[in-house]
PDB file of C-alpha atoms in Angstrom:
ATOM      1  CA  MET A  28       0.029  -0.140  -0.040  1.00 38.00           C
ATOM      2  CA  THR A  29       1.201   3.789  -0.957  1.00 42.00           C
ATOM      3  CA  ASN A  30      -0.036   6.510   0.976  1.00 58.00           C
ATOM      4  CA  THR A  31      -0.621   8.587  -2.120  1.00 87.00           C
ATOM      5  CA  TYR A  32      -4.254  10.475  -1.596  1.00 93.00           C
ATOM      6  CA  LYS A  33      -6.482  11.732  -4.490  1.00 95.00           C
ATOM      7  CA  ALA A  34      -9.870  12.841  -4.975  1.00 97.00           C
ATOM      8  CA  GLU A  35     -11.308  13.293  -8.179  1.00 98.00           C
ATOM      9  CA  VAL A  36     -14.826  13.932  -7.003  1.00 98.00           C
ATOM     10  CA  ASP A  37     -15.722  16.845  -4.260  1.00 98.00           C
ATOM     11  CA  LEU A  38     -18.478  14.945  -2.697  1.00 98.00           C
ATOM     12  CA  HIS A  39     -19.788  17.830  -0.198  1.00 97.00           C
ATOM     13  CA  VAL A  40     -20.373  21.355  -1.784  1.00 98.00           C
ATOM     14  CA  HIS A  41     -22.911  23.647  -1.315  1.00 97.00           C
ATOM     15  CA  SER A  42     -24.623  26.148  -3.733  1.00 98.00           C
ATOM     16  CA  LEU A  43     -26.857  29.476  -3.499  1.00 96.00           C
ATOM     17  CA  ALA A  44     -29.815  27.445  -2.494  1.00 96.00           C
ATOM     18  CA  SER A  45     -28.536  26.805   0.940  1.00 96.00           C
ATOM     19  CA  GLY A  46     -29.420  30.266   2.164  1.00 94.00           C
ATOM     20  CA  HIS A  47     -25.657  31.082   3.389  1.00 94.00           C
ATOM     21  CA  ALA A  48     -23.454  29.827   0.309  1.00 96.00           C
ATOM     22  CA  TYR A  49     -22.332  32.407  -2.389  1.00 97.00           C
ATOM     23  CA  SER A  50     -22.182  30.341  -6.075  1.00 98.00           C
ATOM     24  CA  THR A  51     -24.550  29.091  -8.509  1.00 98.00           C
ATOM     25  CA  ILE A  52     -23.601  25.401  -9.840  1.00 97.00           C
ATOM     26  CA  ASN A  53     -22.585  26.454 -12.868  1.00 98.00           C
ATOM     27  CA  GLU A  54     -19.846  28.471 -11.188  1.00 98.00           C
ATOM     28  CA  ILE A  55     -19.141  25.508  -9.159  1.00 98.00           C
ATOM     29  CA  ALA A  56     -18.754  23.636 -11.913  1.00 98.00           C
ATOM     30  CA  ALA A  57     -17.034  25.835 -13.659  1.00 98.00           C
ATOM     31  CA  GLU A  58     -14.401  25.962 -11.142  1.00 98.00           C
ATOM     32  CA  ALA A  59     -14.117  22.511 -10.421  1.00 98.00           C
ATOM     33  CA  ALA A  60     -13.273  21.980 -14.479  1.00 98.00           C
ATOM     34  CA  SER A  61     -10.623  24.061 -13.874  1.00 98.00           C
ATOM     35  CA  ARG A  62      -9.057  21.912 -10.955  1.00 96.00           C
ATOM     36  CA  GLY A  63      -8.979  19.317 -12.679  1.00 97.00           C
ATOM     37  CA  LEU A  64     -12.138  17.745 -10.819  1.00 98.00           C
ATOM     38  CA  ARG A  65     -14.234  15.164 -12.947  1.00 98.00           C
ATOM     39  CA  GLY A  66     -17.095  15.216 -10.648  1.00 98.00           C
ATOM     40  CA  ILE A  67     -19.130  17.108  -8.134  1.00 98.00           C
ATOM     41  CA  ALA A  68     -21.957  16.865  -5.428  1.00 98.00           C
ATOM     42  CA  MET A  69     -24.537  19.121  -5.087  1.00 98.00           C
ATOM     43  CA  THR A  70     -25.434  18.850  -1.421  1.00 98.00           C
ATOM     44  CA  ASP A  71     -27.591  21.722  -0.428  1.00 98.00           C
ATOM     45  CA  HIS A  72     -28.986  22.050   3.001  1.00 97.00           C
ATOM     46  CA  GLY A  73     -32.088  19.907   4.185  1.00 97.00           C
ATOM     47  CA  PRO A  74     -35.531  21.854   4.742  1.00 97.00           C
ATOM     48  CA  ALA A  75     -34.949  22.236   8.244  1.00 96.00           C
ATOM     49  CA  MET A  76     -31.738  24.574   8.361  1.00 94.00           C
ATOM     50  CA  PRO A  77     -32.905  27.902   8.583  1.00 94.00           C
ATOM     51  CA  ALA A  78     -32.603  29.801   5.237  1.00 93.00           C
ATOM     52  CA  ALA A  79     -32.464  26.132   3.377  1.00 95.00           C
ATOM     53  CA  PRO A  80     -34.235  25.387   0.236  1.00 95.00           C
ATOM     54  CA  HIS A  81     -37.853  23.578   0.416  1.00 95.00           C
ATOM     55  CA  SER A  82     -38.244  19.900  -0.129  1.00 95.00           C
ATOM     56  CA  TYR A  83     -39.658  20.877  -3.776  1.00 96.00           C
ATOM     57  CA  HIS A  84     -35.702  22.221  -4.616  1.00 97.00           C
ATOM     58  CA  PHE A  85     -34.747  18.315  -4.104  1.00 97.00           C
ATOM     59  CA  GLU A  86     -37.883  17.021  -6.122  1.00 96.00           C
ATOM     60  CA  CYS A  87     -36.827  19.140  -8.789  1.00 97.00           C
ATOM     61  CA  LEU A  88     -32.668  18.309  -8.830  1.00 97.00           C
ATOM     62  CA  TYR A  89     -33.744  15.975 -12.161  1.00 96.00           C
ATOM     63  CA  MET A  90     -33.593  19.223 -14.245  1.00 97.00           C
ATOM     64  CA  ILE A  91     -30.078  19.461 -13.416  1.00 97.00           C
ATOM     65  CA  PRO A  92     -28.133  17.959 -16.364  1.00 98.00           C
ATOM     66  CA  ASP A  93     -25.698  15.043 -15.893  1.00 98.00           C
ATOM     67  CA  TYR A  94     -22.453  17.177 -16.873  1.00 98.00           C
ATOM     68  CA  LEU A  95     -21.792  21.089 -16.763  1.00 98.00           C
ATOM     69  CA  SER A  96     -18.369  22.218 -17.739  1.00 98.00           C
ATOM     70  CA  GLY A  97     -17.589  18.619 -18.475  1.00 98.00           C
ATOM     71  CA  VAL A  98     -17.940  17.757 -14.738  1.00 98.00           C
ATOM     72  CA  ARG A  99     -20.512  15.284 -13.789  1.00 98.00           C
ATOM     73  CA  ILE A 100     -23.137  16.588 -11.316  1.00 98.00           C
ATOM     74  CA  LEU A 101     -24.183  14.318  -8.606  1.00 98.00           C
ATOM     75  CA  LYS A 102     -27.759  15.440  -7.547  1.00 98.00           C
ATOM     76  CA  GLY A 103     -27.928  15.016  -3.423  1.00 98.00           C
ATOM     77  CA  ALA A 104     -28.743  16.906  -0.185  1.00 98.00           C
ATOM     78  CA  GLU A 105     -27.217  17.802   3.223  1.00 97.00           C
ATOM     79  CA  THR A 106     -29.757  16.593   5.155  1.00 98.00           C
ATOM     80  CA  ASN A 107     -30.276  17.052   8.941  1.00 96.00           C
ATOM     81  CA  ILE A 108     -30.164  14.401  11.808  1.00 96.00           C
ATOM     82  CA  ILE A 109     -33.478  15.113  13.325  1.00 95.00           C
ATOM     83  CA  ALA A 110     -34.528  12.083  15.438  1.00 92.00           C
ATOM     84  CA  PRO A 111     -32.902   8.969  15.981  1.00 91.00           C
ATOM     85  CA  GLY A 112     -32.685   7.427  12.517  1.00 91.00           C
ATOM     86  CA  ARG A 113     -34.839  10.170  11.223  1.00 95.00           C
ATOM     87  CA  VAL A 114     -33.306  13.050   8.885  1.00 97.00           C
ATOM     88  CA  ASP A 115     -35.426  16.178   7.117  1.00 96.00           C
ATOM     89  CA  LEU A 116     -36.427  14.869   3.930  1.00 97.00           C
ATOM     90  CA  SER A 117     -38.705  11.644   3.671  1.00 97.00           C
ATOM     91  CA  ASP A 118     -37.292   8.086   2.353  1.00 96.00           C
ATOM     92  CA  ARG A 119     -39.166   8.396  -0.956  1.00 97.00           C
ATOM     93  CA  LEU A 120     -37.049  12.201  -1.944  1.00 97.00           C
ATOM     94  CA  LEU A 121     -34.030  10.372  -0.480  1.00 97.00           C
ATOM     95  CA  ALA A 122     -34.601   7.148  -2.476  1.00 97.00           C
ATOM     96  CA  LYS A 123     -34.421   9.449  -5.926  1.00 96.00           C
ATOM     97  CA  MET A 124     -31.315  11.589  -5.149  1.00 97.00           C
ATOM     98  CA  ASP A 125     -27.612  10.296  -6.241  1.00 98.00           C
ATOM     99  CA  LEU A 126     -26.382  10.731  -2.815  1.00 98.00           C
ATOM    100  CA  VAL A 127     -27.284  11.454   0.514  1.00 98.00           C
ATOM    101  CA  LEU A 128     -25.304  12.998   3.456  1.00 98.00           C
ATOM    102  CA  ALA A 129     -26.720  12.969   7.147  1.00 98.00           C
ATOM    103  CA  GLY A 130     -25.048  15.167   9.956  1.00 96.00           C
ATOM    104  CA  PHE A 131     -25.779  16.987  12.840  1.00 95.00           C
ATOM    105  CA  HIS A 132     -26.524  20.819  12.718  1.00 92.00           C
ATOM    106  CA  HIS A 133     -27.333  23.442  15.242  1.00 85.00           C
ATOM    107  CA  ASP A 134     -30.819  25.093  15.263  1.00 89.00           C
ATOM    108  CA  CYS A 135     -32.646  22.034  12.967  1.00 90.00           C
ATOM    109  CA  GLY A 136     -34.942  20.428  15.502  1.00 88.00           C
ATOM    110  CA  TYR A 137     -32.244  17.407  17.151  1.00 91.00           C
ATOM    111  CA  GLY A 138     -33.260  17.476  20.749  1.00 80.00           C
ATOM    112  CA  PRO A 139     -30.365  15.441  22.841  1.00 66.00           C
ATOM    113  CA  SER A 140     -26.842  16.116  22.754  1.00 77.00           C
ATOM    114  CA  ASP A 141     -25.349  13.609  24.829  1.00 91.00           C
ATOM    115  CA  ARG A 142     -23.052  11.267  23.433  1.00 95.00           C
ATOM    116  CA  LYS A 143     -24.740   7.825  23.891  1.00 95.00           C
ATOM    117  CA  ALA A 144     -28.135   9.462  22.344  1.00 94.00           C
ATOM    118  CA  ASN A 145     -25.677  11.066  19.384  1.00 95.00           C
ATOM    119  CA  THR A 146     -23.890   7.647  18.890  1.00 96.00           C
ATOM    120  CA  SER A 147     -27.721   6.120  18.650  1.00 95.00           C
ATOM    121  CA  ALA A 148     -29.226   8.359  16.557  1.00 95.00           C
ATOM    122  CA  VAL A 149     -26.333   7.860  13.866  1.00 96.00           C
ATOM    123  CA  MET A 150     -25.851   4.240  14.227  1.00 96.00           C
ATOM    124  CA  GLU A 151     -29.522   3.698  13.293  1.00 96.00           C
ATOM    125  CA  LEU A 152     -29.226   6.019  10.371  1.00 96.00           C
ATOM    126  CA  MET A 153     -26.391   4.031   9.064  1.00 97.00           C
ATOM    127  CA  GLU A 154     -28.811   0.793   8.634  1.00 97.00           C
ATOM    128  CA  ASN A 155     -31.065   2.908   6.136  1.00 97.00           C
ATOM    129  CA  PRO A 156     -29.703   2.089   2.614  1.00 96.00           C
ATOM    130  CA  ASN A 157     -30.706   5.819   1.260  1.00 97.00           C
ATOM    131  CA  ILE A 158     -27.828   7.376   3.528  1.00 98.00           C
ATOM    132  CA  HIS A 159     -24.576   7.090   1.938  1.00 98.00           C
ATOM    133  CA  ILE A 160     -22.396   9.105   4.321  1.00 98.00           C
ATOM    134  CA  ILE A 161     -22.245  10.732   7.518  1.00 98.00           C
ATOM    135  CA  CYS A 162     -20.913  14.217   7.221  1.00 95.00           C
ATOM    136  CA  HIS A 163     -18.211  15.937   9.627  1.00 95.00           C
ATOM    137  CA  PRO A 164     -18.713  13.257  12.501  1.00 95.00           C
ATOM    138  CA  GLY A 165     -16.006  15.208  14.212  1.00 90.00           C
ATOM    139  CA  ASN A 166     -18.059  17.975  15.475  1.00 92.00           C
ATOM    140  CA  PRO A 167     -17.317  18.427  18.997  1.00 92.00           C
ATOM    141  CA  GLY A 168     -20.889  19.835  19.223  1.00 90.00           C
ATOM    142  CA  TYR A 169     -22.286  16.308  18.950  1.00 94.00           C
ATOM    143  CA  PRO A 170     -20.091  14.234  20.703  1.00 94.00           C
ATOM    144  CA  LEU A 171     -19.832  10.222  19.424  1.00 96.00           C
ATOM    145  CA  ASP A 172     -18.292   6.635  20.466  1.00 97.00           C
ATOM    146  CA  TYR A 173     -16.178   7.157  17.532  1.00 97.00           C
ATOM    147  CA  GLU A 174     -14.937   3.214  17.624  1.00 97.00           C
ATOM    148  CA  ALA A 175     -18.559   2.232  17.616  1.00 98.00           C
ATOM    149  CA  VAL A 176     -19.366   4.533  14.806  1.00 98.00           C
ATOM    150  CA  ALA A 177     -16.211   3.365  12.776  1.00 98.00           C
ATOM    151  CA  ARG A 178     -17.168  -0.108  13.377  1.00 98.00           C
ATOM    152  CA  GLN A 179     -20.723   0.365  12.477  1.00 97.00           C
ATOM    153  CA  ALA A 180     -19.648   2.363   9.133  1.00 98.00           C
ATOM    154  CA  ALA A 181     -17.793  -0.791   8.422  1.00 98.00           C
ATOM    155  CA  ALA A 182     -20.033  -3.410   8.877  1.00 98.00           C
ATOM    156  CA  THR A 183     -23.213  -1.599   6.777  1.00 98.00           C
ATOM    157  CA  GLY A 184     -20.639   0.461   4.013  1.00 98.00           C
ATOM    158  CA  THR A 185     -21.709   3.706   4.986  1.00 98.00           C
ATOM    159  CA  ALA A 186     -19.109   6.185   4.372  1.00 98.00           C
ATOM    160  CA  LEU A 187     -17.329   8.603   7.115  1.00 98.00           C
ATOM    161  CA  GLU A 188     -16.584  11.732   5.522  1.00 95.00           C
ATOM    162  CA  LEU A 189     -13.325  13.606   6.248  1.00 95.00           C
ATOM    163  CA  ASN A 190     -14.409  17.424   6.247  1.00 88.00           C
ATOM    164  CA  ASN A 191     -11.423  19.572   5.274  1.00 90.00           C
ATOM    165  CA  SER A 192     -13.730  22.706   5.917  1.00 82.00           C
ATOM    166  CA  SER A 193     -13.353  20.933   9.578  1.00 87.00           C
ATOM    167  CA  PHE A 194     -10.101  21.727   9.820  1.00 89.00           C
ATOM    168  CA  VAL A 195     -10.040  25.158   9.153  1.00 79.00           C
ATOM    169  CA  THR A 196     -13.090  27.536   9.750  1.00 77.00           C
ATOM    170  CA  SER A 197     -16.142  25.005  10.499  1.00 73.00           C
ATOM    171  CA  ARG A 198     -17.167  23.464  13.804  1.00 74.00           C
ATOM    172  CA  ILE A 199     -13.882  24.598  15.833  1.00 75.00           C
ATOM    173  CA  GLY A 200     -12.318  22.012  17.728  1.00 77.00           C
ATOM    174  CA  SER A 201     -13.125  19.128  15.430  1.00 82.00           C
ATOM    175  CA  ALA A 202      -9.390  18.445  13.985  1.00 93.00           C
ATOM    176  CA  ASP A 203      -8.373  15.999  16.670  1.00 93.00           C
ATOM    177  CA  ASN A 204     -11.625  14.260  16.511  1.00 94.00           C
ATOM    178  CA  CYS A 205     -11.046  14.102  13.003  1.00 95.00           C
ATOM    179  CA  ARG A 206      -7.911  12.609  13.056  1.00 95.00           C
ATOM    180  CA  LEU A 207      -9.007   9.559  15.304  1.00 96.00           C
ATOM    181  CA  ILE A 208     -11.986   9.263  13.158  1.00 97.00           C
ATOM    182  CA  ALA A 209      -9.107   8.647  10.344  1.00 97.00           C
ATOM    183  CA  ARG A 210      -7.099   6.082  12.659  1.00 97.00           C
ATOM    184  CA  LEU A 211     -10.158   3.970  13.436  1.00 98.00           C
ATOM    185  CA  CYS A 212     -11.282   4.071   9.803  1.00 98.00           C
ATOM    186  CA  ALA A 213      -7.680   2.719   9.264  1.00 97.00           C
ATOM    187  CA  ARG A 214      -8.170  -0.069  11.732  1.00 98.00           C
ATOM    188  CA  PHE A 215     -11.998  -1.185  10.794  1.00 98.00           C
ATOM    189  CA  GLY A 216     -11.187  -0.707   7.189  1.00 97.00           C
ATOM    190  CA  GLY A 217     -15.031   1.326   6.329  1.00 97.00           C
ATOM    191  CA  PRO A 218     -15.139   3.671   3.407  1.00 98.00           C
ATOM    192  CA  VAL A 219     -14.316   7.114   3.974  1.00 98.00           C
ATOM    193  CA  SER A 220     -15.544   9.939   1.719  1.00 97.00           C
ATOM    194  CA  LEU A 221     -13.827  13.295   1.362  1.00 97.00           C
ATOM    195  CA  GLY A 222     -15.770  17.029   1.185  1.00 95.00           C
ATOM    196  CA  SER A 223     -14.643  20.449   0.636  1.00 95.00           C
ATOM    197  CA  ASP A 224     -17.783  21.722   2.455  1.00 94.00           C
ATOM    198  CA  ALA A 225     -17.520  24.665  -0.120  1.00 96.00           C
ATOM    199  CA  HIS A 226     -19.825  27.374   0.246  1.00 96.00           C
ATOM    200  CA  ILE A 227     -18.251  29.261  -2.537  1.00 96.00           C
ATOM    201  CA  ALA A 228     -16.868  27.956  -5.641  1.00 97.00           C
ATOM    202  CA  GLN A 229     -13.224  28.806  -5.001  1.00 96.00           C
ATOM    203  CA  SER A 230     -13.291  26.579  -2.359  1.00 96.00           C
ATOM    204  CA  VAL A 231     -14.522  23.162  -4.325  1.00 97.00           C
ATOM    205  CA  GLY A 232     -11.877  20.401  -4.392  1.00 95.00           C
ATOM    206  CA  HIS A 233      -9.545  21.821  -1.137  1.00 94.00           C
ATOM    207  CA  PHE A 234      -8.706  18.493   0.087  1.00 94.00           C
ATOM    208  CA  GLY A 235      -5.251  19.045   1.860  1.00 92.00           C
ATOM    209  CA  HIS A 236      -5.726  19.260   5.357  1.00 93.00           C
ATOM    210  CA  VAL A 237      -7.632  15.533   5.024  1.00 94.00           C
ATOM    211  CA  PHE A 238      -5.003  14.178   2.837  1.00 96.00           C
ATOM    212  CA  GLU A 239      -2.802  15.169   6.081  1.00 94.00           C
ATOM    213  CA  ALA A 240      -4.879  13.112   8.301  1.00 95.00           C
ATOM    214  CA  LEU A 241      -5.161  10.146   6.158  1.00 96.00           C
ATOM    215  CA  SER A 242      -1.472   9.745   5.705  1.00 96.00           C
ATOM    216  CA  ALA A 243      -0.929  10.192   9.184  1.00 96.00           C
ATOM    217  CA  ALA A 244      -3.502   7.324  10.098  1.00 96.00           C
ATOM    218  CA  GLY A 245      -2.245   4.963   7.504  1.00 96.00           C
ATOM    219  CA  VAL A 246      -5.552   4.989   5.559  1.00 97.00           C
ATOM    220  CA  ASP A 247      -5.570   2.811   2.763  1.00 97.00           C
ATOM    221  CA  PRO A 248      -6.370   4.661  -0.191  1.00 97.00           C
ATOM    222  CA  ASP A 249      -9.013   2.422  -1.645  1.00 97.00           C
ATOM    223  CA  GLN A 250     -11.148   2.816   1.028  1.00 97.00           C
ATOM    224  CA  ILE A 251     -11.695   6.726  -0.173  1.00 98.00           C
ATOM    225  CA  ILE A 252     -14.946   6.239  -2.144  1.00 98.00           C
ATOM    226  CA  ASN A 253     -14.221   9.525  -4.483  1.00 98.00           C
ATOM    227  CA  ARG A 254     -10.849   8.823  -5.168  1.00 98.00           C
ATOM    228  CA  SER A 255     -12.202   8.767  -8.743  1.00 98.00           C
ATOM    229  CA  LEU A 256     -15.103   9.332 -10.677  1.00 98.00           C
ATOM    230  CA  GLU A 257     -15.213   5.175 -11.123  1.00 98.00           C
ATOM    231  CA  ALA A 258     -14.657   4.585  -7.682  1.00 98.00           C
ATOM    232  CA  THR A 259     -17.227   7.214  -6.763  1.00 98.00           C
ATOM    233  CA  LEU A 260     -20.018   5.872  -9.200  1.00 98.00           C
ATOM    234  CA  ASP A 261     -19.594   2.263  -8.101  1.00 98.00           C
ATOM    235  CA  PHE A 262     -20.236   3.144  -4.426  1.00 98.00           C
ATOM    236  CA  LEU A 263     -23.493   5.039  -4.794  1.00 98.00           C
ATOM    237  CA  GLY A 264     -24.671   2.404  -7.421  1.00 97.00           C
ATOM    238  CA  LEU A 265     -24.952   4.644 -10.616  1.00 97.00           C
ATOM    239  CA  THR A 266     -24.056   4.662 -14.040  1.00 90.00           C
ATOM    240  CA  ASP A 267     -22.167   6.937 -15.892  1.00 84.00           C
TER     241      ASP A 267
END
């Protein structure tokens, strides 16, 4: 195994539709193309997030072309965990999407915030085949039993995200948790997703901090689901 990491697809990107992001899908695709990415996932926030789009936004994702600026566009959502095993979009809608992220966010209706309850909520969600990725699980505002979650992720084939923004500007205090998650992913062999969490086009495809964490942890590059466009589509059960 050589620890040479790459990501041809950014699996966590926000457009203007999220209400607190600043670029259109066309601008994001053009920037992704200029950076040599082969794919991006449009994962705007679910409707429980203040100022996020209505569920109709997700009903109409089929209107987005599969390619913009030569870049494959995956149509999805960053859903909000609102209760154990529940997110803020219906399973009917989730099943129509190319990919679904699920994560904890403040002011989105989730009640308990203790480690045991949070862990239970996440582990139950990982049993839902419509949930592909648990996003920014290192968020210190929602502590988890990281070993239990990493075991469950490997058992269910649910990817745990390493989020570049968590090392820089978002969810301050996440970095050490993210490094621990990387080590646990290396130990248990579960799938890993890399995301920029870009809220403006110029941040798309930035993975430098997560590459460092992966290398330090000794994660097998083949665990990275978005290492190539082909690997991404295979993980999601999609065709090109």
